[in-house]
Amino acid sequence: QVQLVESGGGVVQPGGSLRLSCAASGFTFSSYGMHWVRQAPGKGLEWVAFIRYDGSNKYYADSVKGRFTISRDNSKNTLYLQMNSLRAEDTAVYYCAKDLTVTPIDYWGQGTLVTVSS
Amino acid sequence: SYVLTQPPSVSVAPGQTARITCGGNNIGSKSVHWYQQKPGQAPVLVVYDDSDRPSGIPERFSGSNSGNTATLTISRVEAGDEADYYCQVWDSSSDHPGGVFGGGTKLTVL
């Protein structure tokens, strides 16, 4: 069965950096695009970034463009999100999610909480 | 950027039909997907490509999409359907493609 397990969340000061990881199993990771989606406490879902199956194309939400970088290592079945210049408004649960065909998202991880606070 | 508009809340009695709308400019030209999220849990895909259901999703969940409105319909609503529901599209119409979620609708089963 498909499993997506996020790690790397925690508390970071404004302006700091954090790298999230997502370990994937139960499917051919190198054949599917992957997303990061976040949800601020008590708020709705916000799409963050997408990377194609081979890493050839990457897309970002305006709110994170230039600060966040999505990447993948198909040899390790792992997805990453490098987050720099973090702001208080980046505080959220970050979900790793498997794409079906450039959306929809058919599987989600359980999420990892990122808190940006001094 | 593309905007999806959902009502904040919808209430329905058990056994009745719930309809949750998702408005967007010419949304009928896009593929719309719907997710269910219960408190403390990750979202679950319930309808994709306007009206298809993933395996394991009851036939009570259906979708439609035309003009400027997409609709998720839940027939014979059960207490277990109480959740937040989000519509979503992939906006490829601009030079800045990306995913877009609606603001979410809280379904309350009375």
JSON list of C-alpha atoms in Angstrom, two decimals:
[
{"chain": "A", "resi": 1, "resn": "GLN", "atom": "CA", "xyz": [0.00, 0.00, 0.00]},
{"chain": "A", "resi": 2, "resn": "VAL", "atom": "CA", "xyz": [1.08, 3.56, -0.64]},
{"chain": "A", "resi": 3, "resn": "GLN", "atom": "CA", "xyz": [2.87, 5.18, 2.29]},
{"chain": "A", "resi": 4, "resn": "LEU", "atom": "CA", "xyz": [4.16, 8.73, 2.53]},
{"chain": "A", "resi": 5, "resn": "VAL", "atom": "CA", "xyz": [6.02, 9.65, 5.70]},
{"chain": "A", "resi": 6, "resn": "GLU", "atom": "CA", "xyz": [7.09, 13.24, 6.26]},
{"chain": "A", "resi": 7, "resn": "SER", "atom": "CA", "xyz": [9.86, 14.33, 8.60]},
{"chain": "A", "resi": 8, "resn": "GLY", "atom": "CA", "xyz": [11.91, 17.40, 9.39]},
{"chain": "A", "resi": 9, "resn": "GLY", "atom": "CA", "xyz": [9.27, 19.66, 10.89]},
{"chain": "A", "resi": 10, "resn": "GLY", "atom": "CA", "xyz": [9.85, 21.66, 14.05]},
{"chain": "A", "resi": 11, "resn": "VAL", "atom": "CA", "xyz": [10.22, 25.11, 15.50]},
{"chain": "A", "resi": 12, "resn": "VAL", "atom": "CA", "xyz": [12.39, 27.64, 13.65]},
{"chain": "A", "resi": 13, "resn": "GLN", "atom": "CA", "xyz": [12.97, 31.36, 14.08]},
{"chain": "A", "resi": 14, "resn": "PRO", "atom": "CA", "xyz": [11.81, 33.87, 11.47]},
{"chain": "A", "resi": 15, "resn": "GLY", "atom": "CA", "xyz": [14.38, 34.10, 8.71]},
{"chain": "A", "resi": 16, "resn": "GLY", "atom": "CA", "xyz": [15.59, 30.59, 9.38]},
{"chain": "A", "resi": 17, "resn": "SER", "atom": "CA", "xyz": [15.66, 27.49, 7.20]},
{"chain": "A", "resi": 18, "resn": "LEU", "atom": "CA", "xyz": [14.29, 23.99, 7.39]},
{"chain": "A", "resi": 19, "resn": "ARG", "atom": "CA", "xyz": [14.32, 20.96, 5.07]},
{"chain": "A", "resi": 20, "resn": "LEU", "atom": "CA", "xyz": [11.39, 18.61, 4.98]},
{"chain": "A", "resi": 21, "resn": "SER", "atom": "CA", "xyz": [11.68, 15.05, 3.69]},
{"chain": "A", "resi": 22, "resn": "CYS", "atom": "CA", "xyz": [9.06, 12.58, 2.55]},
{"chain": "A", "resi": 23, "resn": "ALA", "atom": "CA", "xyz": [9.85, 8.88, 2.33]},
{"chain": "A", "resi": 24, "resn": "ALA", "atom": "CA", "xyz": [7.65, 7.13, -0.21]},
{"chain": "A", "resi": 25, "resn": "SER", "atom": "CA", "xyz": [6.86, 3.44, -0.53]},
{"chain": "A", "resi": 26, "resn": "GLY", "atom": "CA", "xyz": [4.27, 1.11, -2.02]},
{"chain": "A", "resi": 27, "resn": "PHE", "atom": "CA", "xyz": [4.40, 2.53, -5.54]},
{"chain": "A", "resi": 28, "resn": "THR", "atom": "CA", "xyz": [6.90, 3.29, -8.29]},
{"chain": "A", "resi": 29, "resn": "PHE", "atom": "CA", "xyz": [8.06, 6.66, -6.97]},
{"chain": "A", "resi": 30, "resn": "SER", "atom": "CA", "xyz": [10.00, 7.56, -10.12]},
{"chain": "A", "resi": 31, "resn": "SER", "atom": "CA", "xyz": [6.83, 7.36, -12.23]},
{"chain": "A", "resi": 32, "resn": "TYR", "atom": "CA", "xyz": [4.74, 9.98, -10.44]},
{"chain": "A", "resi": 33, "resn": "GLY", "atom": "CA", "xyz": [4.76, 13.69, -9.81]},
{"chain": "A", "resi": 34, "resn": "MET", "atom": "CA", "xyz": [4.67, 14.82, -6.20]},
{"chain": "A", "resi": 35, "resn": "HIS", "atom": "CA", "xyz": [3.23, 17.80, -4.34]},
{"chain": "A", "resi": 36, "resn": "TRP", "atom": "CA", "xyz": [3.66, 19.67, -1.10]},
{"chain": "A", "resi": 37, "resn": "VAL", "atom": "CA", "xyz": [0.46, 21.10, 0.37]},
{"chain": "A", "resi": 38, "resn": "ARG", "atom": "CA", "xyz": [0.21, 22.99, 3.64]},
{"chain": "A", "resi": 39, "resn": "GLN", "atom": "CA", "xyz": [-2.51, 23.87, 6.12]},
{"chain": "A", "resi": 40, "resn": "ALA", "atom": "CA", "xyz": [-2.13, 26.66, 8.65]},
{"chain": "A", "resi": 41, "resn": "PRO", "atom": "CA", "xyz": [-3.75, 26.00, 12.05]},
{"chain": "A", "resi": 42, "resn": "GLY", "atom": "CA", "xyz": [-7.53, 26.18, 11.70]},
{"chain": "A", "resi": 43, "resn": "LYS", "atom": "CA", "xyz": [-7.29, 27.18, 8.04]},
{"chain": "A", "resi": 44, "resn": "GLY", "atom": "CA", "xyz": [-7.83, 25.59, 4.66]},
{"chain": "A", "resi": 45, "resn": "LEU", "atom": "CA", "xyz": [-5.52, 23.73, 2.32]},
{"chain": "A", "resi": 46, "resn": "GLU", "atom": "CA", "xyz": [-2.90, 25.68, 0.36]},
{"chain": "A", "resi": 47, "resn": "TRP", "atom": "CA", "xyz": [-0.99, 24.15, -2.54]},
{"chain": "A", "resi": 48, "resn": "VAL", "atom": "CA", "xyz": [2.75, 24.85, -2.19]},
{"chain": "A", "resi": 49, "resn": "ALA", "atom": "CA", "xyz": [4.75, 23.12, -4.92]},
{"chain": "A", "resi": 50, "resn": "PHE", "atom": "CA", "xyz": [4.78, 20.35, -7.52]},
{"chain": "A", "resi": 51, "resn": "ILE", "atom": "CA", "xyz": [7.60, 18.41, -9.17]},
{"chain": "A", "resi": 52, "resn": "ARG", "atom": "CA", "xyz": [7.25, 16.16, -12.19]},
{"chain": "A", "resi": 53, "resn": "TYR", "atom": "CA", "xyz": [8.18, 12.48, -11.99]},
{"chain": "A", "resi": 54, "resn": "ASP", "atom": "CA", "xyz": [11.66, 13.05, -13.34]},
{"chain": "A", "resi": 55, "resn": "GLY", "atom": "CA", "xyz": [12.29, 16.44, -11.74]},
{"chain": "A", "resi": 56, "resn": "SER", "atom": "CA", "xyz": [12.22, 18.17, -15.12]},
{"chain": "A", "resi": 57, "resn": "ASN", "atom": "CA", "xyz": [9.63, 20.75, -14.14]},
{"chain": "A", "resi": 58, "resn": "LYS", "atom": "CA", "xyz": [8.84, 22.40, -10.84]},
{"chain": "A", "resi": 59, "resn": "TYR", "atom": "CA", "xyz": [6.00, 24.78, -9.99]},
{"chain": "A", "resi": 60, "resn": "TYR", "atom": "CA", "xyz": [5.49, 26.96, -6.93]},
{"chain": "A", "resi": 61, "resn": "ALA", "atom": "CA", "xyz": [2.79, 29.01, -5.27]},
{"chain": "A", "resi": 62, "resn": "ASP", "atom": "CA", "xyz": [3.43, 32.74, -5.42]},
{"chain": "A", "resi": 63, "resn": "SER", "atom": "CA", "xyz": [3.61, 32.82, -1.62]},
{"chain": "A", "resi": 64, "resn": "VAL", "atom": "CA", "xyz": [6.74, 30.63, -1.53]},
{"chain": "A", "resi": 65, "resn": "LYS", "atom": "CA", "xyz": [8.41, 31.25, -4.89]},
{"chain": "A", "resi": 66, "resn": "GLY", "atom": "CA", "xyz": [12.05, 32.24, -4.48]},
{"chain": "A", "resi": 67, "resn": "ARG", "atom": "CA", "xyz": [12.15, 30.97, -0.88]},
{"chain": "A", "resi": 68, "resn": "PHE", "atom": "CA", "xyz": [11.19, 27.28, -1.15]},
{"chain": "A", "resi": 69, "resn": "THR", "atom": "CA", "xyz": [12.72, 24.61, -3.39]},
{"chain": "A", "resi": 70, "resn": "ILE", "atom": "CA", "xyz": [11.13, 21.26, -4.17]},
{"chain": "A", "resi": 71, "resn": "SER", "atom": "CA", "xyz": [13.38, 18.38, -5.21]},
{"chain": "A", "resi": 72, "resn": "ARG", "atom": "CA", "xyz": [13.45, 14.61, -5.34]},
{"chain": "A", "resi": 73, "resn": "ASP", "atom": "CA", "xyz": [15.86, 11.71, -5.25]},
{"chain": "A", "resi": 74, "resn": "ASN", "atom": "CA", "xyz": [14.31, 8.85, -7.20]},
{"chain": "A", "resi": 75, "resn": "SER", "atom": "CA", "xyz": [17.13, 6.51, -6.15]},
{"chain": "A", "resi": 76, "resn": "LYS", "atom": "CA", "xyz": [16.06, 7.01, -2.52]},
{"chain": "A", "resi": 77, "resn": "ASN", "atom": "CA", "xyz": [12.29, 7.30, -3.12]},
{"chain": "A", "resi": 78, "resn": "THR", "atom": "CA", "xyz": [12.37, 10.59, -1.28]},
{"chain": "A", "resi": 79, "resn": "LEU", "atom": "CA", "xyz": [10.82, 14.01, -1.84]},
{"chain": "A", "resi": 80, "resn": "TYR", "atom": "CA", "xyz": [12.23, 17.18, -0.29]},
{"chain": "A", "resi": 81, "resn": "LEU", "atom": "CA", "xyz": [11.17, 20.74, 0.45]},
{"chain": "A", "resi": 82, "resn": "GLN", "atom": "CA", "xyz": [13.93, 23.19, 1.27]},
{"chain": "A", "resi": 83, "resn": "MET", "atom": "CA", "xyz": [12.41, 26.19, 3.05]},
{"chain": "A", "resi": 84, "resn": "ASN", "atom": "CA", "xyz": [14.47, 29.36, 3.44]},
{"chain": "A", "resi": 85, "resn": "SER", "atom": "CA", "xyz": [13.69, 32.86, 4.75]},
{"chain": "A", "resi": 86, "resn": "LEU", "atom": "CA", "xyz": [10.84, 31.45, 6.79]},
{"chain": "A", "resi": 87, "resn": "ARG", "atom": "CA", "xyz": [8.07, 33.74, 8.00]},
{"chain": "A", "resi": 88, "resn": "ALA", "atom": "CA", "xyz": [5.44, 33.44, 10.70]},
{"chain": "A", "resi": 89, "resn": "GLU", "atom": "CA", "xyz": [2.81, 32.92, 7.98]},
{"chain": "A", "resi": 90, "resn": "ASP", "atom": "CA", "xyz": [4.63, 29.75, 6.86]},
{"chain": "A", "resi": 91, "resn": "THR", "atom": "CA", "xyz": [3.53, 28.08, 10.11]},
{"chain": "A", "resi": 92, "resn": "ALA", "atom": "CA", "xyz": [1.46, 25.07, 9.03]},
{"chain": "A", "resi": 93, "resn": "VAL", "atom": "CA", "xyz": [1.19, 21.34, 8.74]},
{"chain": "A", "resi": 94, "resn": "TYR", "atom": "CA", "xyz": [3.03, 20.37, 5.56]},
{"chain": "A", "resi": 95, "resn": "TYR", "atom": "CA", "xyz": [1.68, 17.40, 3.63]},
{"chain": "A", "resi": 96, "resn": "CYS", "atom": "CA", "xyz": [3.60, 15.36, 1.10]},
{"chain": "A", "resi": 97, "resn": "ALA", "atom": "CA", "xyz": [1.20, 14.11, -1.56]},
{"chain": "A", "resi": 98, "resn": "LYS", "atom": "CA", "xyz": [1.31, 11.80, -4.56]},
{"chain": "A", "resi": 99, "resn": "ASP", "atom": "CA", "xyz": [-0.01, 13.03, -7.88]},
{"chain": "A", "resi": 100, "resn": "LEU", "atom": "CA", "xyz": [-2.19, 11.00, -10.22]},
{"chain": "A", "resi": 101, "resn": "THR", "atom": "CA", "xyz": [-1.95, 13.00, -13.46]},
{"chain": "A", "resi": 102, "resn": "VAL", "atom": "CA", "xyz": [-0.92, 16.61, -12.64]},
{"chain": "A", "resi": 103, "resn": "THR", "atom": "CA", "xyz": [-3.63, 16.49, -10.01]},
{"chain": "A", "resi": 104, "resn": "PRO", "atom": "CA", "xyz": [-5.68, 15.06, -8.59]},
{"chain": "A", "resi": 105, "resn": "ILE", "atom": "CA", "xyz": [-3.74, 14.08, -5.51]},
{"chain": "A", "resi": 106, "resn": "ASP", "atom": "CA", "xyz": [-4.59, 10.48, -4.76]},
{"chain": "A", "resi": 107, "resn": "TYR", "atom": "CA", "xyz": [-2.52, 9.86, -1.62]},
{"chain": "A", "resi": 108, "resn": "TRP", "atom": "CA", "xyz": [-1.45, 12.10, 1.25]},
{"chain": "A", "resi": 109, "resn": "GLY", "atom": "CA", "xyz": [1.01, 11.72, 4.10]},
{"chain": "A", "resi": 110, "resn": "GLN", "atom": "CA", "xyz": [0.00, 12.47, 7.66]},
{"chain": "A", "resi": 111, "resn": "GLY", "atom": "CA", "xyz": [1.85, 15.78, 7.65]},
{"chain": "A", "resi": 112, "resn": "THR", "atom": "CA", "xyz": [4.63, 17.42, 9.62]},
{"chain": "A", "resi": 113, "resn": "LEU", "atom": "CA", "xyz": [4.19, 20.61, 11.63]},
{"chain": "A", "resi": 114, "resn": "VAL", "atom": "CA", "xyz": [6.41, 23.60, 10.96]},
{"chain": "A", "resi": 115, "resn": "THR", "atom": "CA", "xyz": [6.25, 26.45, 13.46]},
{"chain": "A", "resi": 116, "resn": "VAL", "atom": "CA", "xyz": [7.98, 29.73, 12.70]},
{"chain": "A", "resi": 117, "resn": "SER", "atom": "CA", "xyz": [8.29, 31.71, 15.90]},
{"chain": "A", "resi": 118, "resn": "SER", "atom": "CA", "xyz": [10.84, 33.63, 17.91]},
{"chain": "B", "resi": 1, "resn": "SER", "atom": "CA", "xyz": [-4.23, 33.93, -10.23]},
{"chain": "B", "resi": 2, "resn": "TYR", "atom": "CA", "xyz": [-7.23, 31.62, -10.44]},
{"chain": "B", "resi": 3, "resn": "VAL", "atom": "CA", "xyz": [-9.71, 31.76, -7.55]},
{"chain": "B", "resi": 4, "resn": "LEU", "atom": "CA", "xyz": [-12.13, 29.06, -6.35]},
{"chain": "B", "resi": 5, "resn": "THR", "atom": "CA", "xyz": [-15.03, 30.13, -4.14]},
{"chain": "B", "resi": 6, "resn": "GLN", "atom": "CA", "xyz": [-16.86, 27.75, -1.77]},
{"chain": "B", "resi": 7, "resn": "PRO", "atom": "CA", "xyz": [-19.57, 28.46, 0.81]},
{"chain": "B", "resi": 8, "resn": "PRO", "atom": "CA", "xyz": [-18.08, 28.31, 4.32]},
{"chain": "B", "resi": 9, "resn": "SER", "atom": "CA", "xyz": [-20.73, 25.94, 5.58]},
{"chain": "B", "resi": 10, "resn": "VAL", "atom": "CA", "xyz": [-23.53, 23.63, 4.51]},
{"chain": "B", "resi": 11, "resn": "SER", "atom": "CA", "xyz": [-25.95, 21.88, 6.86]},
{"chain": "B", "resi": 12, "resn": "VAL", "atom": "CA", "xyz": [-28.14, 18.89, 6.08]},
{"chain": "B", "resi": 13, "resn": "ALA", "atom": "CA", "xyz": [-30.22, 16.36, 7.96]},
{"chain": "B", "resi": 14, "resn": "PRO", "atom": "CA", "xyz": [-29.29, 12.66, 7.85]},
{"chain": "B", "resi": 15, "resn": "GLY", "atom": "CA", "xyz": [-30.70, 10.92, 4.81]},
{"chain": "B", "resi": 16, "resn": "GLN", "atom": "CA", "xyz": [-31.01, 14.13, 2.83]},
{"chain": "B", "resi": 17, "resn": "THR", "atom": "CA", "xyz": [-28.87, 15.37, -0.05]},
{"chain": "B", "resi": 18, "resn": "ALA", "atom": "CA", "xyz": [-25.99, 17.82, 0.44]},
{"chain": "B", "resi": 19, "resn": "ARG", "atom": "CA", "xyz": [-24.74, 19.98, -2.40]},
{"chain": "B", "resi": 20, "resn": "ILE", "atom": "CA", "xyz": [-21.45, 21.84, -2.07]},
{"chain": "B", "resi": 21, "resn": "THR", "atom": "CA", "xyz": [-20.58, 24.33, -4.78]},
{"chain": "B", "resi": 22, "resn": "CYS", "atom": "CA", "xyz": [-17.25, 25.56, -6.10]},
{"chain": "B", "resi": 23, "resn": "GLY", "atom": "CA", "xyz": [-17.26, 28.68, -8.22]},
{"chain": "B", "resi": 24, "resn": "GLY", "atom": "CA", "xyz": [-14.57, 29.80, -10.63]},
{"chain": "B", "resi": 25, "resn": "ASN", "atom": "CA", "xyz": [-14.26, 31.67, -13.89]},
{"chain": "B", "resi": 26, "resn": "ASN", "atom": "CA", "xyz": [-15.19, 29.19, -16.64]},
{"chain": "B", "resi": 27, "resn": "ILE", "atom": "CA", "xyz": [-14.46, 26.33, -14.26]},
{"chain": "B", "resi": 28, "resn": "GLY", "atom": "CA", "xyz": [-16.37, 24.06, -16.63]},
{"chain": "B", "resi": 29, "resn": "SER", "atom": "CA", "xyz": [-13.29, 24.05, -18.85]},
{"chain": "B", "resi": 30, "resn": "LYS", "atom": "CA", "xyz": [-11.15, 22.60, -16.08]},
{"chain": "B", "resi": 31, "resn": "SER", "atom": "CA", "xyz": [-11.01, 19.25, -14.29]},
{"chain": "B", "resi": 32, "resn": "VAL", "atom": "CA", "xyz": [-12.25, 19.63, -10.73]},
{"chain": "B", "resi": 33, "resn": "HIS", "atom": "CA", "xyz": [-11.29, 17.38, -7.85]},
{"chain": "B", "resi": 34, "resn": "TRP", "atom": "CA", "xyz": [-12.87, 17.12, -4.39]},
{"chain": "B", "resi": 35, "resn": "TYR", "atom": "CA", "xyz": [-11.30, 16.16, -1.07]},
{"chain": "B", "resi": 36, "resn": "GLN", "atom": "CA", "xyz": [-12.83, 15.27, 2.28]},
{"chain": "B", "resi": 37, "resn": "GLN", "atom": "CA", "xyz": [-10.94, 16.12, 5.46]},
{"chain": "B", "resi": 38, "resn": "LYS", "atom": "CA", "xyz": [-12.01, 15.05, 8.92]},
{"chain": "B", "resi": 39, "resn": "PRO", "atom": "CA", "xyz": [-10.53, 16.68, 12.05]},
{"chain": "B", "resi": 40, "resn": "GLY", "atom": "CA", "xyz": [-6.95, 15.67, 12.71]},
{"chain": "B", "resi": 41, "resn": "GLN", "atom": "CA", "xyz": [-6.70, 13.64, 9.52]},
{"chain": "B", "resi": 42, "resn": "ALA", "atom": "CA", "xyz": [-5.15, 14.07, 6.09]},
{"chain": "B", "resi": 43, "resn": "PRO", "atom": "CA", "xyz": [-7.48, 14.83, 3.19]},
{"chain": "B", "resi": 44, "resn": "VAL", "atom": "CA", "xyz": [-9.00, 12.02, 1.15]},
{"chain": "B", "resi": 45, "resn": "LEU", "atom": "CA", "xyz": [-9.86, 12.23, -2.54]},
{"chain": "B", "resi": 46, "resn": "VAL", "atom": "CA", "xyz": [-13.59, 11.60, -3.03]},
{"chain": "B", "resi": 47, "resn": "VAL", "atom": "CA", "xyz": [-14.23, 12.78, -6.60]},
{"chain": "B", "resi": 48, "resn": "TYR", "atom": "CA", "xyz": [-11.77, 13.51, -9.41]},
{"chain": "B", "resi": 49, "resn": "ASP", "atom": "CA", "xyz": [-12.00, 14.80, -12.96]},
{"chain": "B", "resi": 50, "resn": "ASP", "atom": "CA", "xyz": [-15.37, 16.39, -12.21]},
{"chain": "B", "resi": 51, "resn": "SER", "atom": "CA", "xyz": [-17.34, 13.19, -11.61]},
{"chain": "B", "resi": 52, "resn": "ASP", "atom": "CA", "xyz": [-15.16, 10.10, -11.22]},
{"chain": "B", "resi": 53, "resn": "ARG", "atom": "CA", "xyz": [-14.88, 8.26, -7.92]},
{"chain": "B", "resi": 54, "resn": "PRO", "atom": "CA", "xyz": [-11.74, 6.56, -6.61]},
{"chain": "B", "resi": 55, "resn": "SER", "atom": "CA", "xyz": [-12.13, 2.96, -5.59]},
{"chain": "B", "resi": 56, "resn": "GLY", "atom": "CA", "xyz": [-13.59, 2.64, -2.13]},
{"chain": "B", "resi": 57, "resn": "ILE", "atom": "CA", "xyz": [-15.61, 5.86, -2.27]},
{"chain": "B", "resi": 58, "resn": "PRO", "atom": "CA", "xyz": [-19.36, 5.23, -1.96]},
{"chain": "B", "resi": 59, "resn": "GLU", "atom": "CA", "xyz": [-21.63, 5.91, -4.92]},
{"chain": "B", "resi": 60, "resn": "ARG", "atom": "CA", "xyz": [-23.39, 8.45, -2.72]},
{"chain": "B", "resi": 61, "resn": "PHE", "atom": "CA", "xyz": [-20.61, 10.87, -3.67]},
{"chain": "B", "resi": 62, "resn": "SER", "atom": "CA", "xyz": [-20.96, 12.40, -7.12]},
{"chain": "B", "resi": 63, "resn": "GLY", "atom": "CA", "xyz": [-19.82, 15.50, -8.95]},
{"chain": "B", "resi": 64, "resn": "SER", "atom": "CA", "xyz": [-20.71, 17.76, -11.84]},
{"chain": "B", "resi": 65, "resn": "ASN", "atom": "CA", "xyz": [-19.10, 20.74, -13.51]},
{"chain": "B", "resi": 66, "resn": "SER", "atom": "CA", "xyz": [-20.46, 23.27, -15.97]},
{"chain": "B", "resi": 67, "resn": "GLY", "atom": "CA", "xyz": [-20.11, 26.95, -16.72]},
{"chain": "B", "resi": 68, "resn": "ASN", "atom": "CA", "xyz": [-18.80, 28.77, -13.67]},
{"chain": "B", "resi": 69, "resn": "THR", "atom": "CA", "xyz": [-19.82, 26.22, -11.03]},
{"chain": "B", "resi": 70, "resn": "ALA", "atom": "CA", "xyz": [-18.76, 22.74, -10.01]},
{"chain": "B", "resi": 71, "resn": "THR", "atom": "CA", "xyz": [-20.84, 20.80, -7.51]},
{"chain": "B", "resi": 72, "resn": "LEU", "atom": "CA", "xyz": [-20.15, 17.94, -5.13]},
{"chain": "B", "resi": 73, "resn": "THR", "atom": "CA", "xyz": [-23.35, 16.06, -4.28]},
{"chain": "B", "resi": 74, "resn": "ILE", "atom": "CA", "xyz": [-23.61, 13.71, -1.33]},
{"chain": "B", "resi": 75, "resn": "SER", "atom": "CA", "xyz": [-26.80, 11.64, -1.36]},
{"chain": "B", "resi": 76, "resn": "ARG", "atom": "CA", "xyz": [-28.34, 9.96, 1.68]},
{"chain": "B", "resi": 77, "resn": "VAL", "atom": "CA", "xyz": [-26.03, 11.86, 3.99]},
{"chain": "B", "resi": 78, "resn": "GLU", "atom": "CA", "xyz": [-24.71, 9.99, 7.02]},
{"chain": "B", "resi": 79, "resn": "ALA", "atom": "CA", "xyz": [-23.24, 11.28, 10.27]},
{"chain": "B", "resi": 80, "resn": "GLY", "atom": "CA", "xyz": [-19.82, 10.04, 9.12]},
{"chain": "B", "resi": 81, "resn": "ASP", "atom": "CA", "xyz": [-19.90, 12.43, 6.18]},
{"chain": "B", "resi": 82, "resn": "GLU", "atom": "CA", "xyz": [-19.47, 15.40, 8.52]},
{"chain": "B", "resi": 83, "resn": "ALA", "atom": "CA", "xyz": [-16.16, 16.95, 7.45]},
{"chain": "B", "resi": 84, "resn": "ASP", "atom": "CA", "xyz": [-14.52, 19.78, 5.57]},
{"chain": "B", "resi": 85, "resn": "TYR", "atom": "CA", "xyz": [-14.67, 19.51, 1.80]},
{"chain": "B", "resi": 86, "resn": "TYR", "atom": "CA", "xyz": [-12.28, 21.21, -0.63]},
{"chain": "B", "resi": 87, "resn": "CYS", "atom": "CA", "xyz": [-12.44, 21.61, -4.39]},
{"chain": "B", "resi": 88, "resn": "GLN", "atom": "CA", "xyz": [-9.23, 21.84, -6.37]},
{"chain": "B", "resi": 89, "resn": "VAL", "atom": "CA", "xyz": [-8.04, 22.45, -9.93]},
{"chain": "B", "resi": 90, "resn": "TRP", "atom": "CA", "xyz": [-4.75, 22.68, -11.74]},
{"chain": "B", "resi": 91, "resn": "ASP", "atom": "CA", "xyz": [-4.54, 26.12, -13.31]},
{"chain": "B", "resi": 92, "resn": "SER", "atom": "CA", "xyz": [-2.55, 25.86, -16.50]},
{"chain": "B", "resi": 93, "resn": "SER", "atom": "CA", "xyz": [-4.14, 28.90, -18.10]},
{"chain": "B", "resi": 94, "resn": "SER", "atom": "CA", "xyz": [-1.46, 31.38, -17.12]},
{"chain": "B", "resi": 95, "resn": "ASP", "atom": "CA", "xyz": [2.30, 31.47, -17.56]},
{"chain": "B", "resi": 96, "resn": "HIS", "atom": "CA", "xyz": [2.52, 30.48, -13.92]},
{"chain": "B", "resi": 97, "resn": "PRO", "atom": "CA", "xyz": [0.82, 27.06, -13.64]},
{"chain": "B", "resi": 98, "resn": "GLY", "atom": "CA", "xyz": [-0.09, 25.73, -10.24]},
{"chain": "B", "resi": 99, "resn": "GLY", "atom": "CA", "xyz": [-2.56, 24.02, -8.00]},
{"chain": "B", "resi": 100, "resn": "VAL", "atom": "CA", "xyz": [-5.50, 25.92, -6.56]},
{"chain": "B", "resi": 101, "resn": "PHE", "atom": "CA", "xyz": [-7.76, 24.93, -3.65]},
{"chain": "B", "resi": 102, "resn": "GLY", "atom": "CA", "xyz": [-11.07, 26.42, -2.71]},
{"chain": "B", "resi": 103, "resn": "GLY", "atom": "CA", "xyz": [-11.44, 27.83, 0.78]},
{"chain": "B", "resi": 104, "resn": "GLY", "atom": "CA", "xyz": [-13.27, 24.76, 2.02]},
{"chain": "B", "resi": 105, "resn": "THR", "atom": "CA", "xyz": [-16.82, 24.01, 3.13]},
{"chain": "B", "resi": 106, "resn": "LYS", "atom": "CA", "xyz": [-17.72, 22.58, 6.51]},
{"chain": "B", "resi": 107, "resn": "LEU", "atom": "CA", "xyz": [-20.51, 20.04, 6.14]},
{"chain": "B", "resi": 108, "resn": "THR", "atom": "CA", "xyz": [-22.61, 19.72, 9.29]},
{"chain": "B", "resi": 109, "resn": "VAL", "atom": "CA", "xyz": [-24.99, 16.78, 9.66]},
{"chain": "B", "resi": 110, "resn": "LEU", "atom": "CA", "xyz": [-27.84, 17.97, 11.83]}
]
